Short mmCIF file of C-alpha atoms in Angstrom, two decimals:
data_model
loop_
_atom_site.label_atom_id
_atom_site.label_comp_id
_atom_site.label_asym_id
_atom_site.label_seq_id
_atom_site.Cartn_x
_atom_site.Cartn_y
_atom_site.Cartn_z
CA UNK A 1 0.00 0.00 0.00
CA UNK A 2 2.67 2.49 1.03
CA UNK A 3 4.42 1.73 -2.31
CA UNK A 4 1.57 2.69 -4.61
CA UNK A 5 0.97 5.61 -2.63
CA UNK A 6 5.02 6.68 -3.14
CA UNK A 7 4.20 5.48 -6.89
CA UNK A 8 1.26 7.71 -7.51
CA UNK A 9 3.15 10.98 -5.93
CA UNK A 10 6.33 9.90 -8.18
CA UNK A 11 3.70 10.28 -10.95
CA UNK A 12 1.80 12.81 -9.82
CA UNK A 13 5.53 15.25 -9.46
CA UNK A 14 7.00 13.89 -13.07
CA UNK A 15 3.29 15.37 -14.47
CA UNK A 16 3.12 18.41 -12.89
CA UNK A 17 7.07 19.05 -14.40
CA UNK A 18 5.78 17.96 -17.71
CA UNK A 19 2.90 20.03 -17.56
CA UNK A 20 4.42 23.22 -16.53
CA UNK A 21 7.52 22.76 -18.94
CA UNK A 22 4.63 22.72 -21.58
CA UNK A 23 4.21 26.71 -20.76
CA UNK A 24 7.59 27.45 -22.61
CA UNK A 25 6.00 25.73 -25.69
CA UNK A 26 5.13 27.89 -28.93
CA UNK A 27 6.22 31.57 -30.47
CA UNK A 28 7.42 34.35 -28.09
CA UNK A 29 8.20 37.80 -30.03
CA UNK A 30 10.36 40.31 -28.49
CA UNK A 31 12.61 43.73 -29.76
CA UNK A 32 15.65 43.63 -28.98
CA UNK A 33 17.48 46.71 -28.66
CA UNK A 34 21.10 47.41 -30.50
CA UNK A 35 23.31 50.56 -31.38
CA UNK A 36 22.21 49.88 -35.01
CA UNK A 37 18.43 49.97 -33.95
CA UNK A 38 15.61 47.93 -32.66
CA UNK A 39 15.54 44.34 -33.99
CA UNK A 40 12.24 42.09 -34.44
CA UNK A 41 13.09 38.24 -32.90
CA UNK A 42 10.22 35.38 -33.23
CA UNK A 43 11.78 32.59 -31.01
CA UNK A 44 9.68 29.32 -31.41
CA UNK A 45 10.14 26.47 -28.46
CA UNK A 46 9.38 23.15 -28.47
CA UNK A 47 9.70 20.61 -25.17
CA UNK A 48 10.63 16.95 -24.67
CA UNK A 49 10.82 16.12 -21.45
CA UNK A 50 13.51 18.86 -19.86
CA UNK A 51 15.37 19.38 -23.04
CA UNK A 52 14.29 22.67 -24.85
CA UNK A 53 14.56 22.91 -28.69
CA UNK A 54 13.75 25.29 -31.62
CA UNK A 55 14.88 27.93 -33.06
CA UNK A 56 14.98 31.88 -33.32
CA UNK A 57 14.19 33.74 -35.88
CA UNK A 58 16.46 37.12 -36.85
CA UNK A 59 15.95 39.94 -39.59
CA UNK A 60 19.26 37.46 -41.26
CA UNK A 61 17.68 34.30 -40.87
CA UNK A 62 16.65 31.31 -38.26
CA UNK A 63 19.25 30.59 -36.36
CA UNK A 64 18.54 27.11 -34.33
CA UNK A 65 18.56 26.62 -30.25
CA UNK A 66 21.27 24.58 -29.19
CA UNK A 67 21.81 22.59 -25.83
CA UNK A 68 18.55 23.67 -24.30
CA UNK A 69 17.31 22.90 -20.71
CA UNK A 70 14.16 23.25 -18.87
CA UNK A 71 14.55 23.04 -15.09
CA UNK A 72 11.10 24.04 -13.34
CA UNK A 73 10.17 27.89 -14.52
CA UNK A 74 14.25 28.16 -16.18
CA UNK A 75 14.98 27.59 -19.23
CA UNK A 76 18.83 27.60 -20.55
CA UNK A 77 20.11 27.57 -24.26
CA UNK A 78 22.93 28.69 -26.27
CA UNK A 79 22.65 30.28 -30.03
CA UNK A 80 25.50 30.81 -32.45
CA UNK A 81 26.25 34.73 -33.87
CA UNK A 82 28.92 33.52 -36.94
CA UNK A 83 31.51 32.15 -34.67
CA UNK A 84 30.50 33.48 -31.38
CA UNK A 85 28.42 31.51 -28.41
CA UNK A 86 25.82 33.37 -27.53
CA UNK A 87 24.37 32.23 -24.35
CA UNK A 88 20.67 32.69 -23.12
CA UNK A 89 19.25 31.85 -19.84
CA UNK A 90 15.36 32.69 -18.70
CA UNK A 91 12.32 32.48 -16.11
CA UNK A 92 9.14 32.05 -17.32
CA UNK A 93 6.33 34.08 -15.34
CA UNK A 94 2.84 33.54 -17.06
CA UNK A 95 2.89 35.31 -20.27
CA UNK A 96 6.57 36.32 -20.54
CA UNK A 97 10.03 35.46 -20.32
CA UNK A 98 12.39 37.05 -18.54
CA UNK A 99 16.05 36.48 -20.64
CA UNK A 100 19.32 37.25 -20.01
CA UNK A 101 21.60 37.04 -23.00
CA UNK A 102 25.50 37.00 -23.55
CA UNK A 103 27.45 37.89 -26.40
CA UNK A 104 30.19 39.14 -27.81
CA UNK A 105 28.48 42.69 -26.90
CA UNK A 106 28.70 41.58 -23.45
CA UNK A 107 25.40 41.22 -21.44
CA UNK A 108 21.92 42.23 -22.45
CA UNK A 109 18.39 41.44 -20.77
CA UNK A 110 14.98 41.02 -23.12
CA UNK A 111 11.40 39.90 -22.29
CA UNK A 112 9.61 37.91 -24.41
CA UNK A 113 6.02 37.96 -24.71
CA UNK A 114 3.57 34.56 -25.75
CA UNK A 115 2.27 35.26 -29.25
CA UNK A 116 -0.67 33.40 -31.29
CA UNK A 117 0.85 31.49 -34.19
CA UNK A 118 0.23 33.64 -37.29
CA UNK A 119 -1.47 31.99 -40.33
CA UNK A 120 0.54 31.60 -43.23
#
């Protein structure tokens, strides 16, 4: 008895981290201000498990997430910027996502906000 009940709360804690991983899933929009101007970004996640995928997509191009985590409301990936590592790490907090960013510029912070999927 006291192993199904330690069974069903195993479960019951792997869904909930599932389920609230899900929340990163879909297109955030933010601008993202530079020297040169303020710059459109669409970036588009996808979730398996705790591993964080997709890509981001620039006024040059998609450029795709690399090594991407999920850890409860964090999420952690790097991009590439021609030879450069950029590294991105975030908190989600209902509708938005709080992101720290370094680059070769040094540091930067942007929030990105959900956004509907437009229609092609």
């Amino acid at each position: 008895m006291t192993r199904r009940a330690m069974m069903a709360g195993i479960l019951m804690l792997v869904s909930t981290t599932f389920a609230f991983a899900a929340d990163f899933v879909g297109r955030w929009e933010c601008t993202f201000n530079t020297p040169n101007g303020d710059i459109q970004l669409v970036f588009r996640f996808k979730v398996d498990g705790a591993r964080l995928t997709g890509s981001v997509e620039t006024p040059n191009g998609n450029v795709d997430l690399e090594d991407g985590k999920i850890d409860g409301d964090k999420i952690s990936f790097n991009t590439h910027l021609g030879d450069a590592v950029v590294k991105h790490t975030g908190t989600i907090s209902g509708d938005s996502i709080q992101l720290a960013v370094e680059g070769p510029w040094g540091h930067s912070d942007m929030t990105l906000k959900r956004a509907e999927e437009k229609k092609k």
